[in-house]
Short mmCIF file of C-alpha atoms in Angstrom, two decimals:
data_model
loop_
_atom_site.label_atom_id
_atom_site.label_comp_id
_atom_site.label_asym_id
_atom_site.label_seq_id
_atom_site.Cartn_x
_atom_site.Cartn_y
_atom_site.Cartn_z
CA MET A 1 100.85 95.92 199.12
CA LYS A 2 102.44 94.79 202.37
CA LEU A 3 101.61 97.22 205.13
CA SER A 4 103.77 97.94 208.16
CA LYS A 5 104.27 100.64 210.76
CA LYS A 6 106.13 102.62 208.10
CA ASN A 7 103.36 102.88 205.50
CA LEU A 8 100.02 101.90 207.02
CA GLU A 9 98.97 105.54 207.42
CA GLN A 10 98.42 105.55 203.65
CA ARG A 11 95.37 103.33 204.20
CA LEU A 12 93.87 104.73 207.40
CA ASP A 13 91.41 106.96 205.49
CA HIS A 14 90.53 104.23 203.00
CA ILE A 15 87.30 102.27 203.38
CA TYR A 16 87.86 98.72 202.17
CA ASP A 17 85.13 96.65 200.63
CA ALA A 18 86.19 93.86 202.99
CA ILE A 19 88.68 93.24 205.76
CA VAL A 20 89.69 89.60 206.15
CA VAL A 21 90.79 88.65 209.66
CA GLY A 22 93.24 85.80 209.18
CA GLY A 23 95.74 84.94 206.45
CA GLY A 24 95.36 81.17 206.49
CA ALA A 25 93.97 79.10 203.66
CA GLY A 26 90.42 80.43 204.05
CA GLY A 27 91.44 84.06 204.45
CA LEU A 28 93.85 84.06 201.51
CA SER A 29 91.29 82.31 199.32
CA ALA A 30 88.76 85.01 200.19
CA GLY A 31 91.31 87.75 199.54
CA ILE A 32 92.31 86.36 196.16
CA TYR A 33 88.68 86.18 195.02
CA LEU A 34 87.89 89.64 196.36
CA GLN A 35 90.77 91.15 194.40
CA ARG A 36 89.83 89.22 191.26
CA TYR A 37 86.32 90.62 191.62
CA ARG A 38 87.94 94.09 191.48
CA LEU A 39 87.11 94.86 195.10
CA SER A 40 89.48 96.32 197.70
CA SER A 41 90.54 94.14 200.60
CA LEU A 42 92.90 93.98 203.54
CA VAL A 43 94.09 90.64 204.94
CA VAL A 44 95.27 90.82 208.56
CA GLU A 45 97.40 87.87 209.64
CA LYS A 46 98.50 87.22 213.22
CA GLY A 47 101.08 84.61 212.14
CA ARG A 48 101.69 80.89 212.67
CA GLY A 49 98.13 79.61 212.51
CA ARG A 50 97.07 75.99 212.40
CA SER A 51 97.91 75.31 208.76
CA PHE A 52 101.39 76.81 209.21
CA TRP A 53 102.26 73.89 211.50
CA MET A 54 101.12 71.24 209.00
CA GLN A 55 104.33 69.54 207.92
CA ASP A 56 102.65 67.72 205.02
CA LEU A 57 99.36 68.45 203.24
CA ARG A 58 98.71 64.80 202.49
CA ASN A 59 95.10 65.10 201.36
CA TYR A 60 94.91 68.28 199.26
CA LEU A 61 93.92 67.71 195.64
CA GLY A 62 96.64 68.57 193.13
CA LEU A 63 99.51 69.02 195.60
CA PRO A 64 102.27 66.49 196.28
CA PRO A 65 101.45 64.80 199.62
CA ASP A 66 104.68 66.09 201.18
CA THR A 67 103.82 69.76 200.56
CA PRO A 68 104.28 71.73 203.82
CA GLY A 69 101.37 73.88 204.94
CA ARG A 70 103.64 76.92 205.09
CA THR A 71 104.38 76.50 201.36
CA LEU A 72 100.67 76.70 200.56
CA LEU A 73 100.40 79.86 202.65
CA GLN A 74 103.50 81.49 201.15
CA GLN A 75 102.27 80.89 197.62
CA GLY A 76 98.81 82.10 198.55
CA GLN A 77 100.19 85.30 200.05
CA GLN A 78 102.29 85.97 196.96
CA HIS A 79 99.25 85.37 194.73
CA TYR A 80 97.14 87.75 196.80
CA LEU A 81 99.77 90.50 196.76
CA SER A 82 100.18 90.12 192.99
CA LEU A 83 96.52 91.15 192.70
CA ASP A 84 97.22 94.40 194.61
CA GLY A 85 95.60 93.32 197.85
CA ASP A 86 96.77 94.87 201.13
CA TYR A 87 98.36 92.58 203.71
CA LEU A 88 99.24 93.43 207.29
CA MET A 89 100.88 91.36 210.03
CA GLY A 90 98.93 92.18 213.16
CA PHE A 91 96.42 90.99 215.73
CA VAL A 92 92.80 92.12 215.50
CA GLU A 93 91.73 93.19 218.99
CA GLU A 94 88.31 94.68 218.41
CA VAL A 95 85.62 95.10 215.76
CA ARG A 96 82.96 97.80 216.18
CA ASP A 97 79.86 97.98 214.05
CA GLU A 98 79.47 101.66 213.13
CA GLY A 99 76.45 101.15 210.93
CA ASP A 100 77.57 101.30 207.32
CA VAL A 101 81.13 100.26 208.12
CA PHE A 102 83.12 98.22 210.61
CA ALA A 103 85.97 99.77 212.59
CA VAL A 104 88.71 97.18 213.04
CA LYS A 105 91.33 97.88 215.71
CA ILE A 106 94.62 96.07 215.11
CA LYS A 107 97.68 95.61 217.29
CA VAL A 108 100.75 96.01 215.11
CA GLY A 109 104.18 95.06 216.48
CA LYS A 110 105.00 92.97 219.53
CA GLN A 111 107.23 95.73 220.89
CA GLU A 112 106.35 99.42 220.85
CA SER A 113 102.96 98.34 219.53
CA ILE A 114 100.63 100.71 217.74
CA TYR A 115 96.85 100.29 217.39
CA PRO A 116 95.59 101.61 214.06
CA VAL A 117 91.90 101.40 213.13
CA PHE A 118 90.90 100.39 209.61
CA ARG A 119 87.39 100.46 208.17
CA SER A 120 85.47 98.24 205.78
CA ARG A 121 81.97 97.59 204.54
CA TYR A 122 82.20 93.83 205.08
CA LEU A 123 84.14 91.59 207.44
CA ILE A 124 85.34 88.03 206.85
CA ALA A 125 86.33 86.18 210.02
CA ALA A 126 89.03 83.68 209.04
CA SER A 127 91.17 83.76 212.19
CA GLY A 128 90.84 80.03 212.83
CA ILE A 129 91.96 77.93 215.77
CA ILE A 130 95.13 76.54 217.28
CA ASP A 131 95.30 73.11 218.88
CA TYR A 132 96.27 72.59 222.51
CA LEU A 133 99.30 70.32 222.86
CA PRO A 134 100.61 68.39 225.87
CA LYS A 135 102.35 70.82 228.23
CA LEU A 136 105.73 69.47 229.17
CA GLU A 137 108.60 71.11 230.98
CA GLU A 138 110.53 71.19 227.71
CA MET A 139 108.02 72.20 225.02
CA GLN A 140 110.57 71.87 222.23
CA ASN A 141 110.29 68.14 222.86
CA VAL A 142 106.62 68.38 221.81
CA TYR A 143 107.30 70.61 218.81
CA ASP A 144 109.88 68.11 217.53
CA TYR A 145 107.05 65.69 216.73
CA ALA A 146 103.82 67.72 216.50
CA GLY A 147 102.67 67.84 212.90
CA TYR A 148 104.94 64.96 211.91
CA ASN A 149 103.71 61.63 213.34
CA LEU A 150 102.13 63.27 216.38
CA HIS A 151 98.88 64.38 214.78
CA VAL A 152 96.07 66.73 215.84
CA CYS A 153 93.40 65.99 213.21
CA LEU A 154 91.77 62.58 212.86
CA ILE A 155 90.07 63.50 209.58
CA CYS A 156 93.31 64.76 208.06
CA ASP A 157 95.62 62.06 209.29
CA GLY A 158 93.67 58.96 210.24
CA TYR A 159 95.11 57.30 207.15
CA GLU A 160 98.63 57.94 208.44
CA MET A 161 97.84 55.95 211.59
CA VAL A 162 96.43 52.82 209.95
CA ASP A 163 97.25 49.70 211.99
CA LYS A 164 99.99 51.46 213.96
CA LYS A 165 100.53 51.54 217.71
CA CYS A 166 98.91 54.87 218.50
CA GLY A 167 98.88 57.00 221.62
CA LEU A 168 95.73 59.07 222.15
CA PHE A 169 96.52 62.09 224.35
CA VAL A 170 93.54 63.66 226.11
CA ASN A 171 92.79 66.13 228.90
CA THR A 172 89.11 65.34 229.57
CA GLU A 173 87.13 62.15 229.96
CA SER A 174 84.84 63.07 227.07
CA ALA A 175 87.85 63.32 224.73
CA ILE A 176 88.53 59.63 225.33
CA ASN A 177 85.56 58.93 223.05
CA THR A 178 87.88 59.85 220.18
CA ALA A 179 89.35 56.36 220.63
CA PHE A 180 86.11 54.81 219.45
CA VAL A 181 86.37 56.71 216.15
CA LEU A 182 90.12 56.33 215.80
CA ASN A 183 89.71 52.55 215.96
CA TRP A 184 88.33 52.69 212.40
CA PHE A 185 91.96 53.25 211.40
CA THR A 186 93.81 51.28 214.09
CA PRO A 187 92.78 49.10 217.05
CA TYR A 188 96.19 49.46 218.71
CA ILE A 189 95.30 52.45 220.87
CA THR A 190 96.72 53.46 224.24
CA VAL A 191 94.94 56.33 225.98
CA PHE A 192 97.04 58.84 227.97
CA THR A 193 95.18 61.21 230.31
CA GLN A 194 98.48 62.78 231.48
CA GLY A 195 96.96 62.95 234.95
CA LEU A 196 94.70 65.80 233.82
CA CYS A 197 91.26 64.28 234.37
CA GLU A 198 89.32 61.67 236.32
CA VAL A 199 88.04 58.63 234.43
CA GLY A 200 84.79 57.08 235.62
CA ALA A 201 83.95 53.41 235.95
CA GLU A 202 81.77 53.36 232.83
CA MET A 203 84.53 54.75 230.60
CA ARG A 204 87.11 52.42 232.15
CA GLN A 205 84.88 49.47 231.33
CA LYS A 206 84.35 50.68 227.77
CA LEU A 207 88.12 50.96 227.25
CA GLN A 208 88.58 47.51 228.73
CA ASP A 209 85.90 46.09 226.42
CA HIS A 210 87.85 47.43 223.43
CA GLY A 211 91.23 46.30 224.74
CA PHE A 212 92.58 49.87 224.94
CA PRO A 213 95.09 50.44 227.78
CA LEU A 214 94.58 53.52 229.97
CA VAL A 215 97.70 55.34 231.21
CA GLU A 216 97.06 58.02 233.83
CA THR A 217 100.65 58.73 234.86
CA PRO A 218 101.84 62.12 233.53
CA ILE A 219 104.25 62.23 230.59
CA GLN A 220 107.85 63.21 231.18
CA LYS A 221 108.83 63.44 227.53
CA PHE A 222 108.26 62.07 224.06
CA LEU A 223 110.84 59.67 222.69
CA GLY A 224 112.09 59.52 219.11
CA HIS A 225 114.48 61.00 216.60
CA ASP A 226 114.44 63.02 213.37
CA HIS A 227 110.84 64.18 214.05
CA GLU A 228 109.68 60.55 214.32
CA MET A 229 108.02 59.92 217.69
CA THR A 230 108.61 56.35 218.91
CA GLY A 231 107.01 56.43 222.34
CA VAL A 232 106.74 58.27 225.64
CA GLU A 233 108.59 58.25 228.92
CA LEU A 234 106.38 58.70 231.97
CA THR A 235 107.21 60.54 235.16
CA ASP A 236 107.67 57.23 236.98
CA GLY A 237 110.48 56.33 234.57
CA SER A 238 108.54 53.70 232.61
CA THR A 239 108.17 53.91 228.83
CA VAL A 240 105.46 53.02 226.33
CA GLU A 241 106.39 52.17 222.75
CA LEU A 242 104.36 53.92 220.03
CA GLU A 243 104.50 54.38 216.28
CA THR A 244 102.23 57.40 216.03
CA GLY A 245 100.00 59.62 218.15
CA LEU A 246 96.87 61.75 218.11
CA VAL A 247 96.36 64.77 220.38
CA ALA A 248 92.70 65.34 221.28
CA MET A 249 92.96 68.15 223.80
CA GLY A 250 90.73 70.76 222.20
CA SER A 251 91.57 74.05 220.53
CA HIS A 252 91.71 77.77 221.18
CA TYR A 253 89.35 79.71 218.91
CA TYR A 254 90.58 83.14 217.84
CA ASN A 255 87.15 84.75 218.06
CA GLU A 256 87.51 87.19 220.96
CA TYR A 257 87.26 90.23 218.68
CA LEU A 258 83.73 89.15 217.66
CA LYS A 259 82.27 88.72 221.13
CA GLU A 260 80.77 92.22 221.37
CA LEU A 261 78.82 91.74 218.14
CA ASP A 262 75.33 90.28 217.93
CA LEU A 263 76.09 86.93 216.29
CA GLU A 264 74.65 83.44 216.50
CA TRP A 265 77.03 80.89 218.00
CA GLN A 266 77.06 77.14 218.31
CA GLY A 267 79.57 76.61 221.07
CA SER A 268 82.72 78.40 219.91
CA ASN A 269 81.71 78.21 216.24
CA LEU A 270 79.74 80.75 214.27
CA VAL A 271 76.51 79.66 212.61
CA THR A 272 76.48 80.54 208.91
CA ASP A 273 74.33 80.02 205.83
CA SER A 274 75.37 78.24 202.64
CA MET A 275 77.48 81.24 201.56
CA CYS A 276 79.25 81.52 204.95
CA ARG A 277 77.20 84.53 206.03
CA THR A 278 76.68 84.82 209.78
CA SER A 279 73.55 86.16 211.46
CA HIS A 280 74.95 89.64 210.74
CA PRO A 281 74.33 90.38 207.04
CA ARG A 282 77.78 91.87 206.45
CA ILE A 283 79.91 89.48 208.51
CA PHE A 284 81.08 86.16 207.08
CA ALA A 285 82.93 83.32 208.80
CA VAL A 286 85.10 80.79 206.99
CA GLY A 287 87.18 77.76 207.84
CA ASP A 288 87.55 76.53 211.40
CA LEU A 289 85.56 79.41 212.95
CA LYS A 290 82.26 78.34 211.40
CA VAL A 291 80.20 75.26 212.10
CA GLY A 292 81.57 72.43 209.97
CA ILE A 293 84.69 70.30 209.65
CA ASN A 294 88.22 71.64 210.02
CA GLN A 295 89.83 70.98 206.66
CA VAL A 296 92.06 73.13 204.46
CA SER A 297 90.00 72.23 201.40
CA VAL A 298 86.81 73.35 203.14
CA ALA A 299 88.40 76.63 204.24
CA VAL A 300 89.52 77.40 200.69
CA ALA A 301 86.01 76.77 199.39
CA ASP A 302 84.52 78.88 202.18
CA GLY A 303 86.72 81.81 201.19
CA THR A 304 85.44 81.53 197.63
CA LEU A 305 81.82 81.51 198.78
CA ALA A 306 82.15 84.47 201.14
CA ALA A 307 83.98 86.65 198.60
CA THR A 308 81.47 85.79 195.90
CA ALA A 309 78.51 86.67 198.12
CA ILE A 310 80.08 90.05 198.93
CA TRP A 311 80.80 90.77 195.25
CA ARG A 312 77.25 89.92 194.22
CA GLU A 313 75.80 92.36 196.71
CA ILE A 314 78.17 95.18 195.81
CA ARG A 315 77.70 94.57 192.08
CA ARG A 316 73.91 94.60 192.33
CA ALA A 317 73.98 97.87 194.27
CA SER A 318 76.38 99.55 191.83
CA PRO A 319 75.44 101.39 188.63
CA PRO A 320 76.09 99.47 185.41
CA ARG A 321 79.20 100.30 183.41
CA ARG A 322 78.34 101.58 179.93
CA TRP A 323 80.30 102.05 176.74
CA GLU A 324 80.04 105.81 176.98
CA GLU A 325 81.73 106.57 173.66
CA ARG A 326 79.17 104.58 171.74
CA LEU A 327 76.33 106.13 173.69
CA ALA A 328 77.68 109.59 172.80
CA SER A 329 78.05 108.79 169.08
CA PRO A 330 75.27 110.01 166.77
CA LYS A 331 73.04 107.24 165.49
CA SER A 332 73.63 106.29 161.90
#
C-alpha cells in the first residue's frame, strides 16, 4: 500500500525482507520481483529521478519510441502496488547495519518533516543519479529543452544526433573527450566550455585537428521553440546555430546514505557481482549506482537479478512447505 505520514506507523514494527531505496526503473523492477516471490518489500522513492525526465524512451524494447519515462514509472508503480508492496515517498538519510537487520532512516515530508526508521533483512540501493545541467540565470530556459533535443546520454540518444549540428556542453577539460566518441554519430560538433574550465594547448590542437570549434564564452540562454533547441546566445550577444545538443557535465550520485557502510567503491559507483550483490552480502546495488552503463534496460534487469538472489537465499534458509493433510492421512 502507499504509505504516508497518516499510516506509516502501521509498518514501523514490521521487518521487511527488503527495502528498496529508489523507485526508478531498477527499484520498481526489484520490487515487482520481490512481491512476486512472495516476499515483503518497501520501495522508498525521493521523486523526479533521472528516468522521470526522459521525454521519450526511444530504445526500450516493446515500447513505442515516444513513450515518456514518467509513463514507464507510473505503470511500474501501479504494478508494484497491485502486488501488495509498500511504497513511500521520502528521502533515505541513513542506513545502519544492526547485524541481522538494517535500520533505514527516512525523511518524510518537505515541511514539518518526520524521520521514521524502518527495518529490513536486505537492502537494494537503486537511488540512481541526476545529471548536472548548464546553470543559467533562468533555469526554466534549460528545462524547456533538456530531455527533448538537449540530451544527457550519448548511449541513449546518439542516434538522435546523427549528422546534426550538435553542441557539446562541458564543465571540465576531460569532458571534452566526449566529442571524440560523439563524432561516431556526427562530425558537426561545437564544444562549449561555458567559461567553466581552462583548455590546454594539447586539447585545443586535438579539437582543431578534428575541425571542432571551441566556444569559451559563457551561455546567456538557449534558443528555440516548442521544446526544440535551435542554438545558443552567448553573453557577448553572439549566437551559434545548433540542431541538437549533448550535456556532458557529470552527475550527482544519490549514495550518501551508504557512506558509513563498509562497501567497495569504484569512484562513485558500487562494485557488485553478477547478481548485483555488493561487498556486503545483504546489500545490492542496481542501475546507475553500480559499475556498468546507465541504461533503463540494464536497470530493469539488475532489479530482477537482485530480487532473485535475495529470494534464493531466503528460500534456501526456510523450511519446506508440505501438504500437511496428506501427511496426516493414514496410509492405505
